[in-house]
GROMACS .gro file of C-alpha atoms in nm:
model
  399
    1UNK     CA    1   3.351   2.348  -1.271
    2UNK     CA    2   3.543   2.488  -0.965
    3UNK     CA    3   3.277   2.294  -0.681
    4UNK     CA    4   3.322   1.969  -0.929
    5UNK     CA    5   3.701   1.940  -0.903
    6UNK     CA    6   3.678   2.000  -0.495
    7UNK     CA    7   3.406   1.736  -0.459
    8UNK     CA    8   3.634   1.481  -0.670
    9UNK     CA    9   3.853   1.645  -0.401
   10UNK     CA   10   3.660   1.520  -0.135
   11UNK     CA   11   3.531   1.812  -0.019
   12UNK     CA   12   3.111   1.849  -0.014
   13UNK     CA   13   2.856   2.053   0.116
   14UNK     CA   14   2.765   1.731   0.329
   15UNK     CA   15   2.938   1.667   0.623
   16UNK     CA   16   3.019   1.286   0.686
   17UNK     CA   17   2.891   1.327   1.029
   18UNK     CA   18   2.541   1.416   0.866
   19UNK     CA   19   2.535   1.130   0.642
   20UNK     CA   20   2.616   0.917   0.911
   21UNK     CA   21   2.305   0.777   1.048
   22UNK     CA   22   2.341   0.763   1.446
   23UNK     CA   23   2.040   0.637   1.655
   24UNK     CA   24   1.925   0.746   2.024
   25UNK     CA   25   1.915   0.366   2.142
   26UNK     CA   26   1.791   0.346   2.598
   27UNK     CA   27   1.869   0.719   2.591
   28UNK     CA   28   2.229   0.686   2.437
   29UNK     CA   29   2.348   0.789   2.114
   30UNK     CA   30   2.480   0.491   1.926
   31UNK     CA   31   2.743   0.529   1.622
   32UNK     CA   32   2.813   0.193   1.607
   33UNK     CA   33   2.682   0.110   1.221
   34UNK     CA   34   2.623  -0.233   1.308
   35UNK     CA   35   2.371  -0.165   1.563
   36UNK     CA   36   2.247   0.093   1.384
   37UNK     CA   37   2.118  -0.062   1.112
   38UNK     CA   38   2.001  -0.400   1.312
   39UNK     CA   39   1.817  -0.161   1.506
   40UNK     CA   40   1.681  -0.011   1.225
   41UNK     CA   41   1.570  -0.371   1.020
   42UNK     CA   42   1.411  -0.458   1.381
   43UNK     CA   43   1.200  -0.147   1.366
   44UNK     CA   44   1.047  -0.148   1.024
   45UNK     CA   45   1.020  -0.549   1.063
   46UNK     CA   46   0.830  -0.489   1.403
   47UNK     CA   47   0.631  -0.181   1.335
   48UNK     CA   48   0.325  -0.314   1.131
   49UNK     CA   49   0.298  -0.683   1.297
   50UNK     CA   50   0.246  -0.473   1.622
   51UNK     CA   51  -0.008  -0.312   1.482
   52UNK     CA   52  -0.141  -0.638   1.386
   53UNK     CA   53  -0.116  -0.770   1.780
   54UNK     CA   54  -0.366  -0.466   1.881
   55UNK     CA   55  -0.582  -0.524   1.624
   56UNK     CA   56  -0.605  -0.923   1.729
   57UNK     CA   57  -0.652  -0.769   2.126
   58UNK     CA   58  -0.975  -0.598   1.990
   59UNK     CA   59  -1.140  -0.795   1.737
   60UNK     CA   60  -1.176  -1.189   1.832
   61UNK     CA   61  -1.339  -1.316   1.466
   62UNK     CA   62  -1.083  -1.169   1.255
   63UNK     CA   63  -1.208  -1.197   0.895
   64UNK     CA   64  -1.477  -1.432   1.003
   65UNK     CA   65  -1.725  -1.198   1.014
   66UNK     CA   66  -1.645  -1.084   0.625
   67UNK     CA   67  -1.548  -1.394   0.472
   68UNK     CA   68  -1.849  -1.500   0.351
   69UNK     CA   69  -1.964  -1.136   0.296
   70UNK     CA   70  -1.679  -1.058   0.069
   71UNK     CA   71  -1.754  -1.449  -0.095
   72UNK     CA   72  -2.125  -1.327  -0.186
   73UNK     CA   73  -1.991  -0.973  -0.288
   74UNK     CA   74  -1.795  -1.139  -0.628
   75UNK     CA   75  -2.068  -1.387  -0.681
   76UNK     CA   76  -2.325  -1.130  -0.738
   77UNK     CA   77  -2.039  -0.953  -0.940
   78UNK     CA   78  -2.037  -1.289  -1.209
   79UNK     CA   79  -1.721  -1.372  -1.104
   80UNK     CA   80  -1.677  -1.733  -1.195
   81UNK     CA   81  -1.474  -1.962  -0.943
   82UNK     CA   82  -1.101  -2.043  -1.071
   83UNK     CA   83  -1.176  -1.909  -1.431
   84UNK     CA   84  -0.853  -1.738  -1.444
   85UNK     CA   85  -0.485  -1.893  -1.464
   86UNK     CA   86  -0.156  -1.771  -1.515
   87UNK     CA   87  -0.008  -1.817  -1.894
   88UNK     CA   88   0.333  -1.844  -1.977
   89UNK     CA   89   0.492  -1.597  -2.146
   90UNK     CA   90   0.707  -1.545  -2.450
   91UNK     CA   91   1.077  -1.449  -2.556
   92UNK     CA   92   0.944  -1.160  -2.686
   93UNK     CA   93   0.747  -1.041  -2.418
   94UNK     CA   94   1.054  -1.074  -2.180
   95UNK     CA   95   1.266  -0.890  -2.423
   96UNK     CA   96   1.066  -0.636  -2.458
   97UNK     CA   97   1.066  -0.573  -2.069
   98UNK     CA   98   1.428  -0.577  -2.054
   99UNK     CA   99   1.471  -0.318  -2.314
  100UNK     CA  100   1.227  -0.093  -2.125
  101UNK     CA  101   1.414  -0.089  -1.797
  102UNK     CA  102   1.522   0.217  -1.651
  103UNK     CA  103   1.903   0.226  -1.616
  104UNK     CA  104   1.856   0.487  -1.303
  105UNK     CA  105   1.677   0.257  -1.098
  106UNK     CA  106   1.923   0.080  -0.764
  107UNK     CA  107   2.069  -0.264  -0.789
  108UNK     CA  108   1.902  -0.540  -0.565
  109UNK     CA  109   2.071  -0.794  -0.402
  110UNK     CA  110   2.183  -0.997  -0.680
  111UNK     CA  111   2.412  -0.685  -0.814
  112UNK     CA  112   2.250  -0.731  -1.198
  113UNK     CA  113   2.240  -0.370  -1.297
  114UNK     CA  114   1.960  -0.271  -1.499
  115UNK     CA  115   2.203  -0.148  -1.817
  116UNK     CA  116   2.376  -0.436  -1.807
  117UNK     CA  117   2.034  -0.652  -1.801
  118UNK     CA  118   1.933  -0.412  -2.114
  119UNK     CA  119   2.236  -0.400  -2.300
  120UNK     CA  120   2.237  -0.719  -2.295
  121UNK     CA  121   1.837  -0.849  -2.347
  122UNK     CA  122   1.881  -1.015  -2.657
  123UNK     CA  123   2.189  -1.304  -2.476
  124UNK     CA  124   2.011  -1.304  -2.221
  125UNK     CA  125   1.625  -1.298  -2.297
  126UNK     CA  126   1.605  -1.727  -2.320
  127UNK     CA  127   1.748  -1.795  -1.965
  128UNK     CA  128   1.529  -1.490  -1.805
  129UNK     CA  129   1.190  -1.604  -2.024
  130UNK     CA  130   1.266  -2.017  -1.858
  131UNK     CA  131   1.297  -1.848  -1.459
  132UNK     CA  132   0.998  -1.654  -1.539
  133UNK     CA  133   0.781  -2.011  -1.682
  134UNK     CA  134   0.935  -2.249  -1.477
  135UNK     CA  135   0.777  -2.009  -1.173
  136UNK     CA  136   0.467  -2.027  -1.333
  137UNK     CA  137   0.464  -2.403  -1.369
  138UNK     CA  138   0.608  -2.456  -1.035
  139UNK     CA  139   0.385  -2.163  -0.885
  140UNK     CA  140   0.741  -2.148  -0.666
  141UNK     CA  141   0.951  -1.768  -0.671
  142UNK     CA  142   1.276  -1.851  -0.564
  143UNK     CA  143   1.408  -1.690  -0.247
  144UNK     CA  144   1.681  -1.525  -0.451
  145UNK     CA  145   1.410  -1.292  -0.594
  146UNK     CA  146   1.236  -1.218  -0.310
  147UNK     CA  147   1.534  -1.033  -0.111
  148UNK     CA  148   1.513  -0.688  -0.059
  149UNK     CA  149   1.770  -0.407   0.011
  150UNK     CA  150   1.606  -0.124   0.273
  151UNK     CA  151   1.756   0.216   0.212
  152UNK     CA  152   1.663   0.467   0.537
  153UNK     CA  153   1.552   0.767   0.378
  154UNK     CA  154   1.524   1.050   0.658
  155UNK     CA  155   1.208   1.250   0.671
  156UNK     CA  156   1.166   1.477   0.921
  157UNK     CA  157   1.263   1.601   1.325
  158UNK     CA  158   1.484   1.455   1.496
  159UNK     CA  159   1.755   1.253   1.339
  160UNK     CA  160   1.837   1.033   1.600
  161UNK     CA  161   1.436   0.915   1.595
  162UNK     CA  162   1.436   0.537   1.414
  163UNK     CA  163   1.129   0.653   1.350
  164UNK     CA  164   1.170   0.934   1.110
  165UNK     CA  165   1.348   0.762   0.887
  166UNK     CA  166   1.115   0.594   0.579
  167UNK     CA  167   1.246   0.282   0.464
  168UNK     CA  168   1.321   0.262   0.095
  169UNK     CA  169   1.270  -0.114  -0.084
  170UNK     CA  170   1.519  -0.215  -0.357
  171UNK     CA  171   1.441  -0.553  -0.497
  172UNK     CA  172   1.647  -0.725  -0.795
  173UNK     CA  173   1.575  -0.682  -1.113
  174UNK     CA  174   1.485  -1.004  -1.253
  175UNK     CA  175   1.202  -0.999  -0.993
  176UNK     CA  176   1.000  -0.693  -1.131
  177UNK     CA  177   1.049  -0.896  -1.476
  178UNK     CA  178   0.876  -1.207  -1.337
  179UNK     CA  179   0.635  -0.980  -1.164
  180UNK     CA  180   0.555  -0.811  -1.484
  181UNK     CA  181   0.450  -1.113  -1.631
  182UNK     CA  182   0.193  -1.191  -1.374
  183UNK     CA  183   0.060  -0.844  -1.295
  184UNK     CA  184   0.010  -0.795  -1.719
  185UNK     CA  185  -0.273  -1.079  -1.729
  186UNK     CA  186  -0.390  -0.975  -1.372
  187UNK     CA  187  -0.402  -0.666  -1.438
  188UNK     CA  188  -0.612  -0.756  -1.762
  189UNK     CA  189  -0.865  -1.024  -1.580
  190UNK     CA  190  -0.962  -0.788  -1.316
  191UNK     CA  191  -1.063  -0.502  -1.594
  192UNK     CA  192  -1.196  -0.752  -1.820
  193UNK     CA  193  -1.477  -0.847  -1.553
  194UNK     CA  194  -1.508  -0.524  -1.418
  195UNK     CA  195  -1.350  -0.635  -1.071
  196UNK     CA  196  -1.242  -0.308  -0.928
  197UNK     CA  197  -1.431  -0.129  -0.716
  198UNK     CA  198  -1.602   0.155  -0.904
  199UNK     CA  199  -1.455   0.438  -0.745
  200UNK     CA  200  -1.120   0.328  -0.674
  201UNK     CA  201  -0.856   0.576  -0.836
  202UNK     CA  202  -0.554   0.456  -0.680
  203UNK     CA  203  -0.286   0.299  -0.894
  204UNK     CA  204  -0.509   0.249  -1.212
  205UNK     CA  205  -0.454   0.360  -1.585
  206UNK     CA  206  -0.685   0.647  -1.700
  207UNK     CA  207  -0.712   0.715  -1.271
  208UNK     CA  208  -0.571   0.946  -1.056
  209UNK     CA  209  -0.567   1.163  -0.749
  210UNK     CA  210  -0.740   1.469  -1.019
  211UNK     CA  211  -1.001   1.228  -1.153
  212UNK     CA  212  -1.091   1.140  -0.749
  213UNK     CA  213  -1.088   1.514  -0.654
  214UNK     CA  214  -1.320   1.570  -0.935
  215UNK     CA  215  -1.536   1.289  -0.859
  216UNK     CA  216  -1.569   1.355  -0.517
  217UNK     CA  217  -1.600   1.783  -0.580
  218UNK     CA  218  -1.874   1.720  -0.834
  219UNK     CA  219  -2.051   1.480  -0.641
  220UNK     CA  220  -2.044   1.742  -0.345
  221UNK     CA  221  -2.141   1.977  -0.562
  222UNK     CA  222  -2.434   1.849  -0.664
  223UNK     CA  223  -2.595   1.709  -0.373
  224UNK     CA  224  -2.576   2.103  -0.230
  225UNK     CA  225  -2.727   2.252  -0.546
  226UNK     CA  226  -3.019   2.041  -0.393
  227UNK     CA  227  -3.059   2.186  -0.094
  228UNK     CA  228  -2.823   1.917   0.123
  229UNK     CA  229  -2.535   1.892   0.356
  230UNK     CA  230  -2.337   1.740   0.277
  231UNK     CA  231  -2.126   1.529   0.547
  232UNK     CA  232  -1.755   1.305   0.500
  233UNK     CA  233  -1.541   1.173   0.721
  234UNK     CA  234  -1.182   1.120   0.584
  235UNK     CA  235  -1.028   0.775   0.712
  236UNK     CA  236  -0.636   0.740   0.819
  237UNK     CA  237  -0.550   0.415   0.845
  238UNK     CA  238  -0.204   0.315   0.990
  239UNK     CA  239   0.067   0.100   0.760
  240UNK     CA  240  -0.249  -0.035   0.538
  241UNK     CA  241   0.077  -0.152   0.265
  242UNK     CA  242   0.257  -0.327   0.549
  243UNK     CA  243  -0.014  -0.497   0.778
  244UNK     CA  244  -0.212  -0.644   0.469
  245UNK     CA  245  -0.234  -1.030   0.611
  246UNK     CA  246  -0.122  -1.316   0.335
  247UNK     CA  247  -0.350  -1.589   0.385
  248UNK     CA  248  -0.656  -1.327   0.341
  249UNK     CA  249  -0.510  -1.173   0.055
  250UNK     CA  250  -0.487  -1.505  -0.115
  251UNK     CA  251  -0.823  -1.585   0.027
  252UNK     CA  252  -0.957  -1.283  -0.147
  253UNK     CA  253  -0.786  -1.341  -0.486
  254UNK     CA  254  -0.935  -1.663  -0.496
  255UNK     CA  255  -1.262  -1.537  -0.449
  256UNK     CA  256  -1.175  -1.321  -0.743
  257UNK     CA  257  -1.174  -1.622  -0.939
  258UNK     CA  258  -0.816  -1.667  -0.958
  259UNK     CA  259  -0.655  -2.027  -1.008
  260UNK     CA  260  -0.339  -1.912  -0.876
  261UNK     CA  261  -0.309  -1.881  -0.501
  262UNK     CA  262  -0.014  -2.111  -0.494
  263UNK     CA  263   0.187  -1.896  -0.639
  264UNK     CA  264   0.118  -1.560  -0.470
  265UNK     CA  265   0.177  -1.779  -0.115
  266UNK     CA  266   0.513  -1.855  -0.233
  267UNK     CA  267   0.572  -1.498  -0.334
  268UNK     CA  268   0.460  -1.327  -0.019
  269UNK     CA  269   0.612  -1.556   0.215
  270UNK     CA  270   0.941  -1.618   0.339
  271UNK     CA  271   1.060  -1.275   0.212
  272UNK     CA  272   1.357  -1.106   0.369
  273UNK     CA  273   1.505  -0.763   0.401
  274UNK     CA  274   1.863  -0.644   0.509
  275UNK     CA  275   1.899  -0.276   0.632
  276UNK     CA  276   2.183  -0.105   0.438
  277UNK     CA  277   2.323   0.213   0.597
  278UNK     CA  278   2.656   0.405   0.702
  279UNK     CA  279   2.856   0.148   0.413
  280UNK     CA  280   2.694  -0.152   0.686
  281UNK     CA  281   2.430  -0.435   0.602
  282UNK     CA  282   2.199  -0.541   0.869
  283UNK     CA  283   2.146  -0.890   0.967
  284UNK     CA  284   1.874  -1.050   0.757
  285UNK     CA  285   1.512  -1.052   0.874
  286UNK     CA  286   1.162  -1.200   0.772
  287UNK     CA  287   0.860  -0.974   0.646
  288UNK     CA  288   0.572  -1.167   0.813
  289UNK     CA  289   0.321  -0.922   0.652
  290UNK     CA  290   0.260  -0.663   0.405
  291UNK     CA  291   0.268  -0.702   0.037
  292UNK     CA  292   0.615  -0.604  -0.098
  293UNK     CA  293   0.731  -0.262  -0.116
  294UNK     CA  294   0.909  -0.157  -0.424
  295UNK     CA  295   0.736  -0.413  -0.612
  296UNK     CA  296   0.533  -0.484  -0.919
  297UNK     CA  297   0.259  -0.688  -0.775
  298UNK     CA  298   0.227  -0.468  -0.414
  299UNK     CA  299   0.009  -0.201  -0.531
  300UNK     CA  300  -0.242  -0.399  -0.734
  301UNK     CA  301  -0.246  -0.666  -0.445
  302UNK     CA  302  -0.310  -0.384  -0.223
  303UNK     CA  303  -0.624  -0.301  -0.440
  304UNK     CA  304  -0.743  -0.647  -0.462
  305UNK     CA  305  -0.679  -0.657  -0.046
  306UNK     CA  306  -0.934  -0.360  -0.012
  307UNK     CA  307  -1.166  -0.437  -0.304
  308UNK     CA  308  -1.432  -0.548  -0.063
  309UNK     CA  309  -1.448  -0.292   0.196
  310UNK     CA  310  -1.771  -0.129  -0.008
  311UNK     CA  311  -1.977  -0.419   0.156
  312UNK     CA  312  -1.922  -0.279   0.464
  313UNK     CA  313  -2.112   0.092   0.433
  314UNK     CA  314  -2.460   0.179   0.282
  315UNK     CA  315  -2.316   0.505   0.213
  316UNK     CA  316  -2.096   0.636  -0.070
  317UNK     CA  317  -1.728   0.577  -0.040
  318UNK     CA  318  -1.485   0.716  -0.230
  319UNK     CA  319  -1.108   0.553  -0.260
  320UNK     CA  320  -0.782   0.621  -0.355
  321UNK     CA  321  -0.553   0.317  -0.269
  322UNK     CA  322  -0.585   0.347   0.110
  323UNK     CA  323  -0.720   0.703   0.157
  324UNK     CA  324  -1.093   0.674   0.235
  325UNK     CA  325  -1.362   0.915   0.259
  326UNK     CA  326  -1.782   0.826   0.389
  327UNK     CA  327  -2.023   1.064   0.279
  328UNK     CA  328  -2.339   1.169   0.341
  329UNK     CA  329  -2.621   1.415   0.292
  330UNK     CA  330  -2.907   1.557   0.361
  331UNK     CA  331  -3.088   1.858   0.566
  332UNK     CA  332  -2.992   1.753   0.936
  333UNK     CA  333  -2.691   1.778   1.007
  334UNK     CA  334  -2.724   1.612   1.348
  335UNK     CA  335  -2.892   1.314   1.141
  336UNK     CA  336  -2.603   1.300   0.926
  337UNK     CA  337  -2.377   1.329   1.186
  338UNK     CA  338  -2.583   0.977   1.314
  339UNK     CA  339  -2.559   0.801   1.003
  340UNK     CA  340  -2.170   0.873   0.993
  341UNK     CA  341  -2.135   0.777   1.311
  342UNK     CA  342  -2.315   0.417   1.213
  343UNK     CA  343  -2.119   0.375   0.878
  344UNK     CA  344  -1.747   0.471   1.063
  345UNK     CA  345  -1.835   0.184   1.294
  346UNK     CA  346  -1.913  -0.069   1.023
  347UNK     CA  347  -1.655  -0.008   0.833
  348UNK     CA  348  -1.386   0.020   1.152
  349UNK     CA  349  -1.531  -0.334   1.223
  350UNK     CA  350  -1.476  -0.426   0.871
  351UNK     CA  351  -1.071  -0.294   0.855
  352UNK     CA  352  -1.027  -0.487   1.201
  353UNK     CA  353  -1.128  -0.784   1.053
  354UNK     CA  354  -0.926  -0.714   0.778
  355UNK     CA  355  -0.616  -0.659   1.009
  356UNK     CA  356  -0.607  -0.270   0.915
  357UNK     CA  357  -0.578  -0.043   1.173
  358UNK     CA  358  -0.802   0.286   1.184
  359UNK     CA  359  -0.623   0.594   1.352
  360UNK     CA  360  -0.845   0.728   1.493
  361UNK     CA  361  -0.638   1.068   1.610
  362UNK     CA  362  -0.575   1.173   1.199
  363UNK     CA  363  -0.892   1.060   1.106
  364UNK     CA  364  -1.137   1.376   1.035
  365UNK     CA  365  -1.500   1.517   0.966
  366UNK     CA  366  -1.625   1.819   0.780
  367UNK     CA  367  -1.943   1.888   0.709
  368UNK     CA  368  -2.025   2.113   0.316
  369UNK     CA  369  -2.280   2.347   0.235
  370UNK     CA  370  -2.379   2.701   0.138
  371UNK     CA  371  -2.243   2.955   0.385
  372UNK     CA  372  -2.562   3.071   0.465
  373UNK     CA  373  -2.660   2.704   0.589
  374UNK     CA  374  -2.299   2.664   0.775
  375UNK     CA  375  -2.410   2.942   0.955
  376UNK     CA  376  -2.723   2.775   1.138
  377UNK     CA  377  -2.523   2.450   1.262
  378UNK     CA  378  -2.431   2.465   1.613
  379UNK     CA  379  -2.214   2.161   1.612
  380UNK     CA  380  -2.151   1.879   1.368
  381UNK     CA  381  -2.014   1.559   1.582
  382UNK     CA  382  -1.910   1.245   1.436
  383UNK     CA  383  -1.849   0.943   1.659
  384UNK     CA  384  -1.631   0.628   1.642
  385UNK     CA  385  -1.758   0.412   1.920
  386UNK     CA  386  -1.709   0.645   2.222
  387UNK     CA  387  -1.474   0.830   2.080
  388UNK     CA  388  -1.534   1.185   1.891
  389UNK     CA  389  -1.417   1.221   1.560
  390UNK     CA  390  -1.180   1.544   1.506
  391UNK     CA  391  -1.433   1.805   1.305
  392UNK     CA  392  -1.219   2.061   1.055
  393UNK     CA  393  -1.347   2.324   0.893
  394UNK     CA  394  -1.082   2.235   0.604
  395UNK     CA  395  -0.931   1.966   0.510
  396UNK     CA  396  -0.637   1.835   0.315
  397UNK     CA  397  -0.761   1.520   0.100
  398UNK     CA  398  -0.479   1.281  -0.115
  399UNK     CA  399  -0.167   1.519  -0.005
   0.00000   0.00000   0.00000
């Protein structure tokens, strides 16, 4: 009781110079908030679209060389061309989204709290449920709803890093309602037809990071009772959320069978995002890539983005979201160590054309088996072009 009358007080454990974000900016510390946080929006605009220019440097046929793979992929699935479209939805089923909002969650842009958008769901249900359908005739979002607050959440070393700092997406409310509405029947058409790549766990009901562990233990598991190695090579790829490229995404949900590319254009393009730090807003800027963070939609977009990258490996990979892993067995582990080496390449040529970046310094091999066959391999070495793949004797896998 004593610590909550000093804090009303003014008085914290927190010093204001702490929760002032300054920024080492051509060697100088900078305190001035509005270059601090312009800085900031600059860097998380920047970061991924770089990543984008190297990948364009290296690969000259970007998605080219997949398109029609991918194409052929949901064909052979049964997936029939434009046999899905976006319904309208009900009063009901808006009012029943307002009245499960969580009243913790941030205010976006638009300064609609979430309690006052529950409280009041039964006023205000008719005006939300004709924004949500007119988008869907329209296949237009409007700009207001595709704002987004960025919150610099510090992570780790030094302070003055812009890089160290994660960036935290707040959209508005009445977006994730209109987003609800879509991913619901999305959602639904991509399970009804069995979509999904088989052994993706990542952001799926009845999934999860213990149902891929347990996948990937037992299946590791059993290929040494017989005997095997048992080779994988654990992918890191760099800002897969935030390079994901719009018109293949919408490509790729078309070839999903979706009659409804319009509308995801309008949604992923001409987004915006304001830095908001040290009681100072940033100057707007646009997100020219990436599927929204903080969203509704992002994480199932980001599924549908990566769907296809089975086509490009023989060998059994294992997903969750954007953590990969290739494996491989049998009783050479130099031959396994070959095939690896073949399947990284394919499917490093697959994310390029995909505008994913591979890192290639995180990325890792390990090669499983009985200690008493560990103990007869001289060397296990995994190659991605010319480059050798980091070998571990452990590894840490979806932490």
């Amino acid at each position: 009781k004593l610590w909550k009358q000093f804090k009303t007080l003014g008085y914290s454990n927190k010093s204001k110079e702490k929760s002032q974000i300054v920024l080492e900016i051509k060697k100088e510390k900078c305190f001035d908030p509005k270059i601090v946080v312009n800085s900031m929006n600059n860097f998380f605009l920047t970061i991924a679209s770089k990543l984008v220019s190297q990948i364009k440097e290296k690969a000259s046929n970007l998605f080219k060389t997949t398109c029609k793979l991918f194409k052929d992929y949901y064909i052979n699935k049964g997936v029939i061309p434009k046999s899905f479209k976006i319904s309208q939805v009900s009063e009901d089923f808006v009012y029943k989204e307002l009245c499960k909002l969580n009243t913790t969650k941030s205010t976006g842009i638009d300064g609609l709290k979430p309690l006052f958008l529950k409280d009041g769901a039964n006023i205000i249900k008719e005006s939300i449920t004709h924004i949500v359908n007119l988008s869907i005739t329209t296949n237009t979002v409007p700009d207001e709803l595709k704002y987004a607050i960025v919150k610099p959440l510090y992570k780790k070393n030094s302070r003055l890093e812009v890089g160290n700092y994660r960036p935290v997406s707040i959209l508005c409310i009445v977006s994730k309602i209109l987003e609800r509405a879509i991913y619901v029947q999305l959602h639904k058409h991509l399970n009804d037809n069995n979509i999904l790549y088989e052994f993706q766990s990542g952001f799926r009901g009845s999934y999860s990071t213990d149902t891929c562990l347990i996948n990937l233990m037992d299946h590791i598991r059993m290929l040494i009772s017989k005997g095997n190695y048992v080779g994988m090579v654990l992918l890191d790829l760099q800002k897969a959320f935030d390079t994901v490229d719009h018109v293949i995404l919408c490509t790729k949900l078309e070839g999903m069978g979706i009659d409804f590319t319009e509308w995801f254009k309008s949604y992923l393009e001409g987004r915006q995002q304001v830095v908001m730090a040290n009681e100072t807003t940033s100057e707007p800027g646009i997100i020219s890539c990436g599927v929204p963070q903080g969203s509704i939609l992002g994480p199932l977009l980001f599924l549908c983005y990566i769907n296809d990258m089975p086509i490009s490996v023989k060998c059994k990979l294992l997903l969750y979201a954007d953590d990969s892993a290739l494996i491989i067995s049998g009783s050479d582990p130099k031959q396994i160590a070959e095939s690896l080496s073949k399947e990284l390449d394919s499917c490093r040529q697959w994310l390029m054309d995909n505008k994913l970046s591979l890192h290639l310094g995180k990325t890792e091999s390990i090669l499983f088996g009985t200690r008493r066959k560990l103990k007869r391999v001289e060397s296990f070495e995994v190659k991605c072009g010319n480059e050798i793949v980091m070998h571990v004797n452990t590894v840490k896998y979806l932490g």
